[in-house]
mmCIF file of C-alpha atoms and ligand atoms in Angstrom:
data_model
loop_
_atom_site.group_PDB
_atom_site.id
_atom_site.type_symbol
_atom_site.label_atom_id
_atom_site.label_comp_id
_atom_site.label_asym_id
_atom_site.label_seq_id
_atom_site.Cartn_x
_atom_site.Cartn_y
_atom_site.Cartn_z
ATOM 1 C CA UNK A 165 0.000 0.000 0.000
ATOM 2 C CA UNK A 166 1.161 3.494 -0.844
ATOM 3 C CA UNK A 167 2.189 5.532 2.201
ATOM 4 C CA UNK A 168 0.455 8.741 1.396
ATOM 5 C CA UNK A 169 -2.462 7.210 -1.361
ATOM 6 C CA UNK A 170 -4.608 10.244 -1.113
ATOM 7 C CA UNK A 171 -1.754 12.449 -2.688
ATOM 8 C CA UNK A 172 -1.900 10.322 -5.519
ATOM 9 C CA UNK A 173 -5.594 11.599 -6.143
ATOM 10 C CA UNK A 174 -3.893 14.840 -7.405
ATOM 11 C CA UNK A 175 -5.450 15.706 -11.165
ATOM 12 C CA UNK A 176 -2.166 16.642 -13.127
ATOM 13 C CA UNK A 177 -1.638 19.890 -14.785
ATOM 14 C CA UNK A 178 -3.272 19.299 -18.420
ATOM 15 C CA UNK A 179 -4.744 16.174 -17.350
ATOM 16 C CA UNK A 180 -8.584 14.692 -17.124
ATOM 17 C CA UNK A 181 -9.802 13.748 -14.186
ATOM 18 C CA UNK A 182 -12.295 11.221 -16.588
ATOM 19 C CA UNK A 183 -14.745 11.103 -13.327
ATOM 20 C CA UNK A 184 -16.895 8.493 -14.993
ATOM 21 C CA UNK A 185 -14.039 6.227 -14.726
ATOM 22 C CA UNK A 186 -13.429 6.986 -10.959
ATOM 23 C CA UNK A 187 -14.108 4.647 -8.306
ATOM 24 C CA UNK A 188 -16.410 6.593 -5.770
ATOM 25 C CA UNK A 189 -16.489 3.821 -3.401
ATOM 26 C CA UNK A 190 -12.720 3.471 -2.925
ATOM 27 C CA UNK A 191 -11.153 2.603 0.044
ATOM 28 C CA UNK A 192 -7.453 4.016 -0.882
ATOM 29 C CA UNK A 193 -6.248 0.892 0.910
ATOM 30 C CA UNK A 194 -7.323 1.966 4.330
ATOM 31 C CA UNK A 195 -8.703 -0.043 6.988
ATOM 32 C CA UNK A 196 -11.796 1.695 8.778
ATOM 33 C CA UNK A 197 -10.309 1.204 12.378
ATOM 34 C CA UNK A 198 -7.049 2.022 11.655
ATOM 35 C CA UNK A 199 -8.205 5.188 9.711
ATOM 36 C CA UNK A 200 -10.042 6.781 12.503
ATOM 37 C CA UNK A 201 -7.167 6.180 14.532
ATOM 38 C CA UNK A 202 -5.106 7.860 11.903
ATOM 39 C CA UNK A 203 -7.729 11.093 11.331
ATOM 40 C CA UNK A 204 -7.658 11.628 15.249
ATOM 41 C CA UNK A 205 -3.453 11.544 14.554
ATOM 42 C CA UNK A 206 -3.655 14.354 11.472
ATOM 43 C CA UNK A 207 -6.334 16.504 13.370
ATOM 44 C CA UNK A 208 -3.932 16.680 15.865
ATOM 45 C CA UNK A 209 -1.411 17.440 13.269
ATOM 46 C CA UNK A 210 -3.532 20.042 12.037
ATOM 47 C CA UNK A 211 -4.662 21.612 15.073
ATOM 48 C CA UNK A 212 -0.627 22.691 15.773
ATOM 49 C CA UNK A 213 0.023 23.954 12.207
ATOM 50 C CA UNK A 214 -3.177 26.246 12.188
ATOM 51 C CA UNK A 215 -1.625 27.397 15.600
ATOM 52 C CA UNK A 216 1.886 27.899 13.686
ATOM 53 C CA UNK A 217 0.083 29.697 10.486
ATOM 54 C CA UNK A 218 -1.366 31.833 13.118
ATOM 55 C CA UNK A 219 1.715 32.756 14.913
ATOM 56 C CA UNK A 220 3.643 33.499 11.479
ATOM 57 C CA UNK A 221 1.152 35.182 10.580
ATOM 58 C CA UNK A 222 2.124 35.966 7.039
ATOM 59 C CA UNK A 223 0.951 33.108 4.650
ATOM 60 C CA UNK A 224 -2.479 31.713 4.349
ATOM 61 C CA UNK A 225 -3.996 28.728 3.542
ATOM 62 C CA UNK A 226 -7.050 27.805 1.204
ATOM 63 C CA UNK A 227 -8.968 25.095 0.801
ATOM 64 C CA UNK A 228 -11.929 24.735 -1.706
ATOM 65 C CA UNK A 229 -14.210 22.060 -1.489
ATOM 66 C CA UNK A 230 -17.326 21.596 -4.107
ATOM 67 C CA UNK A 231 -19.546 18.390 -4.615
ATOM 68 C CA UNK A 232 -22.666 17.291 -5.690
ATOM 69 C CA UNK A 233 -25.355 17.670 -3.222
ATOM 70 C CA UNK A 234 -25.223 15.273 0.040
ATOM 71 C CA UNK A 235 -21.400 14.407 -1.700
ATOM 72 C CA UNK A 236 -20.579 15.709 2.553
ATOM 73 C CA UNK A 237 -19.414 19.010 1.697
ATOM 74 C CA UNK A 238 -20.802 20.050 5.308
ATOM 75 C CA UNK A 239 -19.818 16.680 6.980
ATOM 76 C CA UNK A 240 -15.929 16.963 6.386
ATOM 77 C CA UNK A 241 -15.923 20.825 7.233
ATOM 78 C CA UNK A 242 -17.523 19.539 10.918
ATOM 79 C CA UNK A 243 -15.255 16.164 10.963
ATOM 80 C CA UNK A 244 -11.434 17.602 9.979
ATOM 81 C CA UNK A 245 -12.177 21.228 11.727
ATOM 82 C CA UNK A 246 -13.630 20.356 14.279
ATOM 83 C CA UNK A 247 -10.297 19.461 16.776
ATOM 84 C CA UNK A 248 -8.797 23.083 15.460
ATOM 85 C CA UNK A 249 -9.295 26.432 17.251
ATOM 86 C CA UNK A 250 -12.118 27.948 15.716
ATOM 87 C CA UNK A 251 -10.831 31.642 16.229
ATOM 88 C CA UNK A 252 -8.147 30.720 13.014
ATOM 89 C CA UNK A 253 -10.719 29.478 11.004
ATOM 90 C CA UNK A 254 -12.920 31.240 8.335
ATOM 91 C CA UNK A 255 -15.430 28.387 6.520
ATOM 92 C CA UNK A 256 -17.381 30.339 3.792
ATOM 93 C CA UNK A 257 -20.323 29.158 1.984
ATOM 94 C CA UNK A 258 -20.893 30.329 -1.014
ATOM 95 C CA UNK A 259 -24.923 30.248 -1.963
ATOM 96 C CA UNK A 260 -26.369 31.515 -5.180
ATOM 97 C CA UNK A 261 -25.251 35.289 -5.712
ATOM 98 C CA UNK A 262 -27.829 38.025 -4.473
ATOM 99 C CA UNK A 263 -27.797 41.765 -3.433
ATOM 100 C CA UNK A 264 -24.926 43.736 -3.996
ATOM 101 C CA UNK A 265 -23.035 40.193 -5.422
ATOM 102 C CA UNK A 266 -24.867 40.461 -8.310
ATOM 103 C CA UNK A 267 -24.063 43.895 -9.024
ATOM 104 C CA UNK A 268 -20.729 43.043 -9.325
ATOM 105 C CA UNK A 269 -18.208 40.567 -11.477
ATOM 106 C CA UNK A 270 -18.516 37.254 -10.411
ATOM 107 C CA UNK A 271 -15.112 36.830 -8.471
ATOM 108 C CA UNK A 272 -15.935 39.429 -6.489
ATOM 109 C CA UNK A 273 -17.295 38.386 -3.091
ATOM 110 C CA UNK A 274 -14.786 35.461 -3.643
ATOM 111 C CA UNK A 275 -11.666 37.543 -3.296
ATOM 112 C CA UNK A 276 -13.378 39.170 -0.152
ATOM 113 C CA UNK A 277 -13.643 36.279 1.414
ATOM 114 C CA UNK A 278 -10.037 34.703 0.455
ATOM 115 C CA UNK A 279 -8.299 34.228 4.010
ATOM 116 C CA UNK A 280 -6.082 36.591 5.394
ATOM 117 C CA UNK A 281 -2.740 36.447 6.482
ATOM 118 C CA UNK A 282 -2.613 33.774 9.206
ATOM 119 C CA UNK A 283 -5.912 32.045 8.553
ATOM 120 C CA UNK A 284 -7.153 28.606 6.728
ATOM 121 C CA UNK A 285 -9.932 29.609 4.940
ATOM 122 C CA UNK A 286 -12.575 26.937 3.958
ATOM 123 C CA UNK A 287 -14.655 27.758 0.931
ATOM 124 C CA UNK A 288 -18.030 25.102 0.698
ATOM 125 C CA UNK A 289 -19.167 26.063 -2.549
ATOM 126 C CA UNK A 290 -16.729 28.538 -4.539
ATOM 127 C CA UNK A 291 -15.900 30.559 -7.935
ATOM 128 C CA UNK A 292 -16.614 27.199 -9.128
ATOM 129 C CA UNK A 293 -19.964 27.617 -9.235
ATOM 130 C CA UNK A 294 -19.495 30.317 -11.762
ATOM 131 C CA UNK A 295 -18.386 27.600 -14.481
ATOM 132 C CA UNK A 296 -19.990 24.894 -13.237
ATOM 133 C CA UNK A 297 -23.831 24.995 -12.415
ATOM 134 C CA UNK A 298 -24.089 28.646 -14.333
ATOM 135 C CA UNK A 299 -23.322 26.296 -17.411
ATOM 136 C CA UNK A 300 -24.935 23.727 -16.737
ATOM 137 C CA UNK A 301 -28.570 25.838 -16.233
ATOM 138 C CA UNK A 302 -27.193 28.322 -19.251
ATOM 139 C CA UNK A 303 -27.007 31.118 -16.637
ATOM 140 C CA UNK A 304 -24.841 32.948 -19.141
ATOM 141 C CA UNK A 305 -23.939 32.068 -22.631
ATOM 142 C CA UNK A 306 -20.926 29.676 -23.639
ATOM 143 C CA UNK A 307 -18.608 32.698 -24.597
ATOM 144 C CA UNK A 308 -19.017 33.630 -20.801
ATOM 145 C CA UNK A 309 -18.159 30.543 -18.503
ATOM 146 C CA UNK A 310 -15.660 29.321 -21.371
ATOM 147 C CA UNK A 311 -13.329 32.345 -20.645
ATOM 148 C CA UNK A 312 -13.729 32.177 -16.755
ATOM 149 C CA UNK A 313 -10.555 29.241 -16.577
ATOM 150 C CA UNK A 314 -8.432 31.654 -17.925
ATOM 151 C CA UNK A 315 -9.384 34.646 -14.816
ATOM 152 C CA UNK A 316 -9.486 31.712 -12.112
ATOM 153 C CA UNK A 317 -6.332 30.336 -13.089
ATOM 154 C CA UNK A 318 -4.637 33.966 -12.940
ATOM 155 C CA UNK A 319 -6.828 35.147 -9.807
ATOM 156 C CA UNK A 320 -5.836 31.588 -8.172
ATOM 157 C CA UNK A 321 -2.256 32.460 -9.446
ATOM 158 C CA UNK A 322 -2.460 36.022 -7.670
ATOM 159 C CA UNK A 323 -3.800 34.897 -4.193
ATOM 160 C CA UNK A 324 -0.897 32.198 -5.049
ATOM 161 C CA UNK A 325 2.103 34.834 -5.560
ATOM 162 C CA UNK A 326 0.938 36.885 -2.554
ATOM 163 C CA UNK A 327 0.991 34.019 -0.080
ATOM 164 C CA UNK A 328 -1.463 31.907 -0.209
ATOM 165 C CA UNK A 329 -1.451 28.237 -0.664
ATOM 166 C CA UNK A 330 -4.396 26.724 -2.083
ATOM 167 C CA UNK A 331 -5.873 22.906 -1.819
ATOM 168 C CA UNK A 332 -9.132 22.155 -4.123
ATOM 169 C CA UNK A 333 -11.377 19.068 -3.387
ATOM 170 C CA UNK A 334 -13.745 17.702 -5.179
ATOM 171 C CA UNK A 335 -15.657 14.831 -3.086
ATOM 172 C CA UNK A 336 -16.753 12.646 -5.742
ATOM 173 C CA UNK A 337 -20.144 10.772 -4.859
ATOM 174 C CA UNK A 338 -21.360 8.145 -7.029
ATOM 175 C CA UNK A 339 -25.333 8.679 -8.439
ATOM 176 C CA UNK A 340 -26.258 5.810 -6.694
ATOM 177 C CA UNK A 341 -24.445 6.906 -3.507
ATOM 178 C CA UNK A 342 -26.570 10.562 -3.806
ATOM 179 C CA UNK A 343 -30.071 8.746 -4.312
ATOM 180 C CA UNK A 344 -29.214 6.850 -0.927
ATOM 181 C CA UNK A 345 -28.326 10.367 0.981
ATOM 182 C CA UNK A 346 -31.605 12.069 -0.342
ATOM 183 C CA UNK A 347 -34.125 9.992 0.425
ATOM 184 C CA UNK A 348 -32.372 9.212 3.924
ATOM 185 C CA UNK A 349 -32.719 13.026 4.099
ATOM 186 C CA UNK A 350 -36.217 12.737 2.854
ATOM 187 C CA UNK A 351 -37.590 10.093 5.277
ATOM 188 C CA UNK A 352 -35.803 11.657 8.229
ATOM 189 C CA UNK A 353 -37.416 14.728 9.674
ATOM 190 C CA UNK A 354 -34.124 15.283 11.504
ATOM 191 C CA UNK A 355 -32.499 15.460 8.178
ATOM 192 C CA UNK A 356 -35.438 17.151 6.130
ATOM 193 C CA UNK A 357 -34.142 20.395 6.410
ATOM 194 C CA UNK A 358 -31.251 19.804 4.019
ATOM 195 C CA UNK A 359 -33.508 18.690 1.276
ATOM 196 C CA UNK A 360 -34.586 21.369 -1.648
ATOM 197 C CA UNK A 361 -37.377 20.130 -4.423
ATOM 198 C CA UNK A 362 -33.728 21.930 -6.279
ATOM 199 C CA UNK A 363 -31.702 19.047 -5.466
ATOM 200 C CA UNK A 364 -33.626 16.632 -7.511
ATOM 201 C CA UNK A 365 -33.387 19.398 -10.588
ATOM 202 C CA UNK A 366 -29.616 19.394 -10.199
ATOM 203 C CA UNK A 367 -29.635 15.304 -10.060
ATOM 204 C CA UNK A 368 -31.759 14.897 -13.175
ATOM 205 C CA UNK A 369 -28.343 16.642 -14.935
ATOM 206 C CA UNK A 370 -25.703 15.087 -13.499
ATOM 207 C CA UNK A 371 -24.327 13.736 -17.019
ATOM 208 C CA UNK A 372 -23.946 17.390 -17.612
ATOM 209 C CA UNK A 373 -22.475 18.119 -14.049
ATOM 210 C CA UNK A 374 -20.275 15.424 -14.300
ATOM 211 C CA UNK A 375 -19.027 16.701 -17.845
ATOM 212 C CA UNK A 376 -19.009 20.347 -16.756
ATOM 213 C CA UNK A 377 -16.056 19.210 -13.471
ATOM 214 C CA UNK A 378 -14.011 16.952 -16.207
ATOM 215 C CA UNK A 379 -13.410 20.372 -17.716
ATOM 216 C CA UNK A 380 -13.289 22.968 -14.956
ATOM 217 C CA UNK A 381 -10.906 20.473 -13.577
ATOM 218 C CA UNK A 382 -8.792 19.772 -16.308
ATOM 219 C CA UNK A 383 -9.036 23.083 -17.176
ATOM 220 C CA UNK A 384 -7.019 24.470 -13.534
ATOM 221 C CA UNK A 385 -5.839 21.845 -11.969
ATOM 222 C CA UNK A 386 -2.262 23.911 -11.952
ATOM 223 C CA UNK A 387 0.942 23.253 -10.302
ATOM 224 C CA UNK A 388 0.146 26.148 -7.603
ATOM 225 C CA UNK A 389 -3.841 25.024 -7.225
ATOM 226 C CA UNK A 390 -4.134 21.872 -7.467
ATOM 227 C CA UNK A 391 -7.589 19.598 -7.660
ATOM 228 C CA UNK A 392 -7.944 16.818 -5.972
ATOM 229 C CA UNK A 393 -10.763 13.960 -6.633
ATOM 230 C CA UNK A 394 -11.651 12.393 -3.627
ATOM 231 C CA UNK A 395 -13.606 9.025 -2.885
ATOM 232 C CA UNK A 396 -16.754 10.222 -1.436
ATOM 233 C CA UNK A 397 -19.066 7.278 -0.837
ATOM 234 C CA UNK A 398 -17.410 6.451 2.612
ATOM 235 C CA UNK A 399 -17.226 9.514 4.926
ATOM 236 C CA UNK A 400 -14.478 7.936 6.726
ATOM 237 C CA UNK A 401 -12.276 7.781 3.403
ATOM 238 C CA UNK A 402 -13.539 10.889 2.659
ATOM 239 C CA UNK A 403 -12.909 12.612 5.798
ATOM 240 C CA UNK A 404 -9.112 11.153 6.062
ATOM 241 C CA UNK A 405 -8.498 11.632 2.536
ATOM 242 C CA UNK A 406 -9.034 15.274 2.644
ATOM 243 C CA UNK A 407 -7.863 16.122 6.205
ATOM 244 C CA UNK A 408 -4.379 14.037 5.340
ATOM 245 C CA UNK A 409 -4.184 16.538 1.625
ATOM 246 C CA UNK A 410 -4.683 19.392 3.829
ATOM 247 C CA UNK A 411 -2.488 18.520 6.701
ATOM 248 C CA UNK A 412 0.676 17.767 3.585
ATOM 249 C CA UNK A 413 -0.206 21.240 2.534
ATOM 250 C CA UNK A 414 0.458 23.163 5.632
ATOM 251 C CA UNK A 415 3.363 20.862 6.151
ATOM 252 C CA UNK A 416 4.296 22.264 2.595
ATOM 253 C CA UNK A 417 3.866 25.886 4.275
ATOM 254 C CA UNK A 418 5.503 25.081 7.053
ATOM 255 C CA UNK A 419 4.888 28.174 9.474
ATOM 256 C CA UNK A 420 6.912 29.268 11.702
ATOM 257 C CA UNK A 421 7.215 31.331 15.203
ATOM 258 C CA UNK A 422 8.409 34.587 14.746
ATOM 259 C CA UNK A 423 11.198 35.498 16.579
ATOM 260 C CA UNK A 424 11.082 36.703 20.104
ATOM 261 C CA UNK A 425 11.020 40.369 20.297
ATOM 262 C CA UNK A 426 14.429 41.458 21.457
ATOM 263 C CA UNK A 427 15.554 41.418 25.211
ATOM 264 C CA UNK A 428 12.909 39.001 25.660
ATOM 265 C CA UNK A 429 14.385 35.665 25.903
ATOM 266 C CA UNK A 430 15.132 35.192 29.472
ATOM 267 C CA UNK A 431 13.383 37.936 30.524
ATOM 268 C CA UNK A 432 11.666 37.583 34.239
ATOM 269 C CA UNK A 433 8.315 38.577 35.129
ATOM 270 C CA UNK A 434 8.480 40.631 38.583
HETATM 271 P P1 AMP B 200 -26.024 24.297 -0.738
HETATM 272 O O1 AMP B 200 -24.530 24.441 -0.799
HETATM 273 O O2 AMP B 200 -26.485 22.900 -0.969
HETATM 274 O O3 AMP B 200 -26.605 24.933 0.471
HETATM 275 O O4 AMP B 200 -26.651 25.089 -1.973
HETATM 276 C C1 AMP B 200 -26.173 26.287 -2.453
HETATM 277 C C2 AMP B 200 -26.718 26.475 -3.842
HETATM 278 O O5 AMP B 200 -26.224 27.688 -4.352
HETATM 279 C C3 AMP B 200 -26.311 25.367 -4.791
HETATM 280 O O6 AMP B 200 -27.433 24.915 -5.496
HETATM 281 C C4 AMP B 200 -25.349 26.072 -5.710
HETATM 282 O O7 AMP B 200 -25.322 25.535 -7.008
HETATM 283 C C5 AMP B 200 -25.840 27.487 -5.684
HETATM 284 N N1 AMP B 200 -24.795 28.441 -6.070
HETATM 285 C C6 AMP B 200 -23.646 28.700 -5.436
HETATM 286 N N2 AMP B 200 -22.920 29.601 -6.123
HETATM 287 C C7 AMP B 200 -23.633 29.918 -7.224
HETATM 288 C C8 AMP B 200 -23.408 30.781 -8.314
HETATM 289 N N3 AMP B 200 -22.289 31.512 -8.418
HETATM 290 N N4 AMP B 200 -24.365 30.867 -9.261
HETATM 291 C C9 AMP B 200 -25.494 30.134 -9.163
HETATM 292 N N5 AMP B 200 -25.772 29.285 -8.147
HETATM 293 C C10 AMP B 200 -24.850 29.175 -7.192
HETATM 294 MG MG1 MG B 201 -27.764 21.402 -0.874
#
């Protein structure tokens, strides 16, 4: 077994992710009680890098997950956040655009909410959106989400050259997987909530969702932004697969305490 398998879920620069192909249900080689074992292990890993990106305070981190509906978007922000100190965190959801968001270009509200210096910033939902469910409901013409790669790959290159390092997810759940997670939603009133009549709109395309993240993928899966496509039919996989790809990227960052101000080392409190 491959030491790190869920780096190997990395879409190449140039390359297709082919996500008809892709084995939802994979287990990456992972035992389920040795994996929560192991998730416990890189929470804790995670929980001291936040506190060293915090400390540095001059690089950020990004990480952009999108899915399908019930793919667990909100399950694995509550499972791999959840041991870290909230006060570093920003999680973002992005919704459909309204108010002043649609007065504006569509990258807009997404730069605002890029983290700051110091911070992991969690997107659910992102600029994505803009190229992926705006084409697939023709929410502008072809000539418009076709050019969009070309300003997310420079505006992900931008938030890249000033200090950012940024992780993209996409939790692949299989159709059959998504059937079982709606009705459960439907039958429990617990879960009912979740559910929009929408849902079953965006499921009746997903031939055309599935074609439109083969090309936004392909299209900027870079060398600075990478995508990864991860397994999403088992939250456990899930969970450790993209906890362990985020913990490797601040370990990539690797922040560091600034120096103590001088005089102060060995300094005595009276
Ligand atoms: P959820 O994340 O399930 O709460 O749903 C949010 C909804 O907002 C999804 O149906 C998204 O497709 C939609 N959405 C997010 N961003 C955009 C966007 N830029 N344009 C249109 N719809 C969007
Ligand atoms: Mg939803």
């Amino acid at each position: 077994m491959a030491k790190h398998p869920e780096l190997a879920l990395r879409v190449e620069p140039g390359s297709k992710p082919a996500l008809h192909r892709f084995d939802c249900a994979d287990t990456l080689g992972w035992e389920k009680d040795a994996a929560k074992a192991e998730l416990d292990d890189v929470k804790a890993r995670l929980d001291t890098l936040q506190y060293r990106l915090a400390a540095e305070d001059r690089r950020s981190v990004l990480l952009v997950l999108q899915a399908m509906d019930a793919a667990g978007k909100d399950g694995t922000i509550r499972s791999i956040l959840s041991g870290m100190n909230p006060a570093g965190v920003d999680v973002v959801s992005f919704k459909a655009p309204g108010g002043p968001e649609t007065a504006h270009d569509y990258l807009w509200r997404v730069h605002a909410a890029a983290p700051a210096r110091g911070r992991l910033g969690v997107f659910n939902r992102s600029h994505y959106e803009d190229v992926l469910v705006v084409r697939v409901k023709s929410l502008v013409p072809p000539a418009v989400w076709k050019r969009r790669f070309d300003h997310i790959n420079s505006f992900e290159r931008l938030l890249v050259d000033e200090g950012t390092t940024i992780v993209k997810c996409f939790l692949h759940v299989s159709k059959d997987e998504q059937r079982r997670r709606l009705q459960a939603r439907i039958d429990d009133p617990e879960k009912q909530w979740k559910f929009r009549a929408g849902d079953l709109d965006d499921r009746a395309k997903w031939d055309h969702f599935m074609a439109a993240y083969d090309e936004a993928i392909e299209e900027t899966s870079t060398h600075d932004a990478p995508w990864y496509v991860v397994p999403a039919d088992r939250n456990w996989v899930r969970n450790l697969a993209v906890s362990s790809i985020l913990v490797h990227a601040l370990e990539q960052v690797d922040p560091q305490y600034p120096p103590a101000a001088a005089g102060v080392s060995g300094m005595k409190v009276r």
